[in-house]
């Protein structure tokens, strides 16, 4: 995966363009550029597929088209075989070349053939028009802004914030055309809200379990098709454990990485699973006092996130991907997306089936600006390509066809996933209830101390040119009794927390952080070897 930048128009300035590209330096290993009058294109490339020959910007044989591409198309081998049969002659075995060849043969219809996590721009050199595409779930980002005489496109907000002009986002599952003079014209090629419509629901538990198992196994198989070491971000929860179980069987070289305080549930569960599987395991042990203002500021700078809870999760994610980079790992799998697809939230049980489906669709549609944005920014900040197998379009489509009753049953979330892999999962993992990421790592309350500063820090980077920091929607939804319409209206009426709410939150966080200090002062001393027992 990569970071891409383009400046298109008569006022395209090479010096400004170089500063844009420099902000994306961490997204890759090599800088590759192409400078023409009125067209500046560049990529900070992370070399993963066909590392020596997939040089970008990729130019068509007739030099009429230029591609800047970020992501992975996991079915590129099948597409290459199909295009070869049509007569296309390839210069590489990269998915980069397949993307441009697919456009040249099939035009805009090519987007329906791609299976992966991607965002790219294809420029028609003669006209200066640019074709913009983003994957269906929004795993990979793409933004744009305008200045007089120039259209700028980039993978991150930070590359565009310096212009001081409003920033637009290519929505997930959208594609279309832009140029220096006309409005950006984008339209959906996948509608997540209707995905699976017309297909029969899958309400038989045995059939559903078989389908879930097959879809997720195939999704993971495609994402470990590499000769590089594969990392797994392991919390010891259901989803990351499933990823590790599969990667261990499918790939000869893997490593698990976990973050948390030494006595946290995540560290205990992850250590036990990695030991039982015989997988190399790296634990980033942090103490709450290790989270300071500098760590908060850096997490906001990296992540560009706009909800408080997501920012706290980014604070926890940053050291994970930093350790992966130190280990030399460039490809990693995460378990993100499973909670949204398979009923990992209590609210799905607290409303009727129709309301639960609306909540489910809302969560899926907003993943691009919450969990997926966190994963993309915090991983690419350290040159790690994070892949999300639970969000393969085939898995998402299947989840759309499953009734809530199979996702939440007998008080247990993600029931059908546990059923599908019951023979593979150790009992201590299968029985473990869901815990939010920052809480189960033991670091949430420390990061919460700094919440009143999040919005100010976010504005200091000019990220509000796209969107300001706002209240956590999940908390608004809870206060509105899980009524989606009421929550949306409440969010519009008062986007951010009040000073009183921030003060109450700060008092609660300060009280929590003071408890360990008091215990150390008045309690008996513990032996250094004391710690939380392993689960089970």
Short mmCIF file of C-alpha atoms in Angstrom, two decimals, residues 181-398:
data_model
loop_
_atom_site.label_atom_id
_atom_site.label_comp_id
_atom_site.label_asym_id
_atom_site.label_seq_id
_atom_site.Cartn_x
_atom_site.Cartn_y
_atom_site.Cartn_z
CA UNK A 181 -12.57 23.57 -13.49
CA UNK A 182 -15.69 21.47 -12.95
CA UNK A 183 -17.25 20.09 -9.75
CA UNK A 184 -16.12 16.67 -8.59
CA UNK A 185 -18.76 14.23 -9.88
CA UNK A 186 -18.90 11.01 -7.88
CA UNK A 187 -21.51 8.27 -7.78
CA UNK A 188 -21.82 4.92 -5.98
CA UNK A 189 -20.89 1.66 -7.67
CA UNK A 190 -21.76 -0.36 -4.55
CA UNK A 191 -24.61 0.47 -2.20
CA UNK A 192 -23.82 -1.09 1.16
CA UNK A 193 -27.34 -0.41 2.36
CA UNK A 194 -28.82 -2.71 -0.27
CA UNK A 195 -26.05 -5.29 -0.41
CA UNK A 196 -27.57 -8.76 -0.40
CA UNK A 197 -31.03 -7.53 -1.44
CA UNK A 198 -32.69 -10.05 -3.70
CA UNK A 199 -30.80 -12.95 -2.14
CA UNK A 200 -32.62 -15.28 0.24
CA UNK A 201 -31.97 -14.81 3.97
CA UNK A 202 -29.87 -17.45 5.67
CA UNK A 203 -31.78 -18.36 8.82
CA UNK A 204 -30.74 -21.98 9.30
CA UNK A 205 -27.94 -22.08 11.92
CA UNK A 206 -26.08 -24.99 10.32
CA UNK A 207 -26.12 -23.43 6.86
CA UNK A 208 -25.16 -20.03 8.24
CA UNK A 209 -22.24 -21.48 10.17
CA UNK A 210 -20.89 -23.26 7.10
CA UNK A 211 -21.19 -20.12 4.96
CA UNK A 212 -19.56 -17.87 7.56
CA UNK A 213 -16.69 -20.31 7.96
CA UNK A 214 -16.11 -20.62 4.22
CA UNK A 215 -16.32 -16.88 3.52
CA UNK A 216 -13.98 -15.80 6.32
CA UNK A 217 -11.48 -18.59 5.65
CA UNK A 218 -11.25 -17.62 1.98
CA UNK A 219 -10.94 -13.94 2.86
CA UNK A 220 -8.00 -14.63 5.17
CA UNK A 221 -6.40 -16.96 2.63
CA UNK A 222 -6.31 -14.17 0.05
CA UNK A 223 -4.81 -11.74 2.53
CA UNK A 224 -1.89 -13.99 3.49
CA UNK A 225 -0.87 -14.66 -0.12
CA UNK A 226 2.56 -13.05 0.29
CA UNK A 227 6.15 -14.12 0.79
CA UNK A 228 6.55 -11.56 3.57
CA UNK A 229 6.16 -12.15 7.29
CA UNK A 230 2.53 -11.69 8.32
CA UNK A 231 1.72 -10.01 11.61
CA UNK A 232 -1.53 -10.37 13.53
CA UNK A 233 -2.77 -7.64 15.86
CA UNK A 234 -3.84 -9.90 18.73
CA UNK A 235 -6.08 -8.77 21.59
CA UNK A 236 -6.96 -12.29 22.66
CA UNK A 237 -10.57 -11.63 21.72
CA UNK A 238 -12.66 -13.75 19.36
CA UNK A 239 -11.90 -11.95 16.10
CA UNK A 240 -8.15 -11.43 16.35
CA UNK A 241 -7.78 -14.96 17.71
CA UNK A 242 -9.58 -16.36 14.67
CA UNK A 243 -7.24 -14.37 12.45
CA UNK A 244 -4.19 -15.80 14.23
CA UNK A 245 -5.54 -19.38 14.13
CA UNK A 246 -5.94 -19.15 10.36
CA UNK A 247 -2.70 -17.31 9.62
CA UNK A 248 -0.74 -19.89 11.62
CA UNK A 249 -2.16 -22.66 9.40
CA UNK A 250 -1.87 -20.80 6.09
CA UNK A 251 1.45 -18.97 6.32
CA UNK A 252 4.83 -20.34 7.44
CA UNK A 253 6.05 -17.07 8.93
CA UNK A 254 3.81 -15.13 11.29
CA UNK A 255 4.05 -13.14 14.51
CA UNK A 256 1.43 -11.83 16.95
CA UNK A 257 1.62 -8.40 18.61
CA UNK A 258 -0.37 -7.25 21.64
CA UNK A 259 -0.47 -4.01 23.62
CA UNK A 260 -1.63 -3.41 27.18
CA UNK A 261 -0.72 -3.00 30.79
CA UNK A 262 0.90 -6.18 32.16
CA UNK A 263 -2.16 -7.24 34.17
CA UNK A 264 -4.73 -6.39 31.46
CA UNK A 265 -7.15 -9.01 30.07
CA UNK A 266 -5.80 -8.55 26.54
CA UNK A 267 -2.25 -9.39 27.54
CA UNK A 268 -3.30 -12.42 29.58
CA UNK A 269 -5.55 -13.96 26.92
CA UNK A 270 -3.16 -13.17 24.05
CA UNK A 271 -0.16 -14.64 25.86
CA UNK A 272 -2.00 -17.86 26.55
CA UNK A 273 -3.23 -18.27 22.98
CA UNK A 274 0.12 -17.50 21.38
CA UNK A 275 1.82 -19.95 23.73
CA UNK A 276 -0.75 -22.67 23.01
CA UNK A 277 -0.30 -22.18 19.25
CA UNK A 278 3.48 -21.89 19.39
CA UNK A 279 3.41 -18.54 17.59
CA UNK A 280 6.09 -15.88 18.21
CA UNK A 281 4.48 -13.19 20.33
CA UNK A 282 5.52 -9.62 21.03
CA UNK A 283 3.86 -7.79 23.91
CA UNK A 284 4.11 -4.01 24.09
CA UNK A 285 3.78 -3.55 27.84
CA UNK A 286 2.72 -0.07 28.85
CA UNK A 287 1.84 1.49 32.14
CA UNK A 288 -0.91 4.12 32.26
CA UNK A 289 1.71 6.72 33.15
CA UNK A 290 3.38 6.05 29.78
CA UNK A 291 0.44 7.83 28.10
CA UNK A 292 1.22 11.53 28.26
CA UNK A 293 0.20 14.62 26.33
CA UNK A 294 2.88 13.98 23.71
CA UNK A 295 1.39 10.55 22.96
CA UNK A 296 -2.10 12.04 22.71
CA UNK A 297 -0.96 14.77 20.35
CA UNK A 298 0.90 12.32 18.13
CA UNK A 299 -2.08 9.96 17.95
CA UNK A 300 -4.31 12.83 16.83
CA UNK A 301 -1.74 14.04 14.31
CA UNK A 302 -1.41 10.57 12.84
CA UNK A 303 -5.04 9.47 12.91
CA UNK A 304 -7.00 12.61 11.88
CA UNK A 305 -9.99 11.05 13.71
CA UNK A 306 -13.11 12.98 14.65
CA UNK A 307 -14.68 11.08 17.57
CA UNK A 308 -13.24 11.00 21.07
CA UNK A 309 -13.44 7.23 21.56
CA UNK A 310 -11.72 6.55 18.25
CA UNK A 311 -8.90 8.89 19.22
CA UNK A 312 -8.41 6.98 22.49
CA UNK A 313 -8.25 3.72 20.51
CA UNK A 314 -5.68 5.33 18.21
CA UNK A 315 -3.52 6.12 21.24
CA UNK A 316 -3.52 2.39 21.98
CA UNK A 317 -2.95 1.38 18.33
CA UNK A 318 0.12 3.53 17.69
CA UNK A 319 2.56 1.47 19.82
CA UNK A 320 1.28 -1.75 18.22
CA UNK A 321 2.22 -0.73 14.71
CA UNK A 322 5.41 0.92 15.89
CA UNK A 323 6.52 -2.46 17.26
CA UNK A 324 5.55 -4.21 14.02
CA UNK A 325 7.78 -1.81 12.10
CA UNK A 326 10.63 -2.46 14.52
CA UNK A 327 10.18 -6.17 13.81
CA UNK A 328 10.40 -5.53 10.05
CA UNK A 329 6.78 -6.63 9.46
CA UNK A 330 5.06 -4.92 6.52
CA UNK A 331 1.79 -6.90 6.32
CA UNK A 332 -0.58 -7.43 9.27
CA UNK A 333 -4.13 -8.70 9.78
CA UNK A 334 -6.66 -7.28 12.25
CA UNK A 335 -10.07 -8.39 13.44
CA UNK A 336 -11.80 -5.06 12.81
CA UNK A 337 -15.33 -5.08 11.41
CA UNK A 338 -16.58 -8.27 13.02
CA UNK A 339 -18.48 -6.49 15.81
CA UNK A 340 -20.36 -4.37 13.29
CA UNK A 341 -21.20 -7.30 11.00
CA UNK A 342 -22.01 -10.03 13.49
CA UNK A 343 -23.68 -8.30 16.43
CA UNK A 344 -20.87 -7.38 18.77
CA UNK A 345 -22.82 -4.54 20.39
CA UNK A 346 -25.57 -4.85 23.03
CA UNK A 347 -27.75 -2.28 21.25
CA UNK A 348 -28.65 -4.88 18.60
CA UNK A 349 -30.47 -6.86 21.30
CA UNK A 350 -32.12 -3.87 22.90
CA UNK A 351 -34.34 -2.94 19.94
CA UNK A 352 -36.60 -4.75 17.52
CA UNK A 353 -35.33 -6.53 14.37
CA UNK A 354 -36.03 -3.64 11.99
CA UNK A 355 -34.40 -1.06 14.26
CA UNK A 356 -31.45 -3.44 14.79
CA UNK A 357 -30.93 -3.68 11.03
CA UNK A 358 -30.94 0.12 10.70
CA UNK A 359 -28.34 0.38 13.47
CA UNK A 360 -26.30 -2.34 11.80
CA UNK A 361 -26.33 -0.50 8.46
CA UNK A 362 -25.43 2.78 10.13
CA UNK A 363 -22.38 1.20 11.80
CA UNK A 364 -21.21 -0.36 8.53
CA UNK A 365 -21.61 2.86 6.58
CA UNK A 366 -19.56 4.82 9.13
CA UNK A 367 -16.69 2.38 9.56
CA UNK A 368 -14.66 4.38 7.02
CA UNK A 369 -14.39 7.36 9.39
CA UNK A 370 -14.09 5.43 12.65
CA UNK A 371 -12.35 2.05 12.99
CA UNK A 372 -11.04 1.83 9.44
CA UNK A 373 -9.56 5.32 9.53
CA UNK A 374 -7.83 4.47 12.80
CA UNK A 375 -6.42 1.25 11.36
CA UNK A 376 -5.23 2.87 8.13
CA UNK A 377 -3.54 5.89 9.69
CA UNK A 378 -1.91 4.19 12.68
CA UNK A 379 -0.59 1.31 10.56
CA UNK A 380 0.62 3.36 7.60
CA UNK A 381 2.26 5.85 9.97
CA UNK A 382 4.80 3.05 10.46
CA UNK A 383 4.84 1.55 6.99
CA UNK A 384 2.62 -1.42 7.86
CA UNK A 385 -0.13 -2.60 5.50
CA UNK A 386 -3.06 -3.60 7.73
CA UNK A 387 -5.56 -5.96 6.09
CA UNK A 388 -9.10 -6.49 7.40
CA UNK A 389 -10.45 -9.93 6.40
CA UNK A 390 -13.80 -9.52 8.15
CA UNK A 391 -14.60 -6.69 5.72
CA UNK A 392 -14.16 -8.56 2.47
CA UNK A 393 -17.25 -7.73 0.42
CA UNK A 394 -18.28 -11.39 0.31
CA UNK A 395 -18.27 -11.55 4.13
CA UNK A 396 -20.21 -8.28 4.38
CA UNK A 397 -22.81 -9.47 1.89
CA UNK A 398 -23.29 -12.70 3.82
#
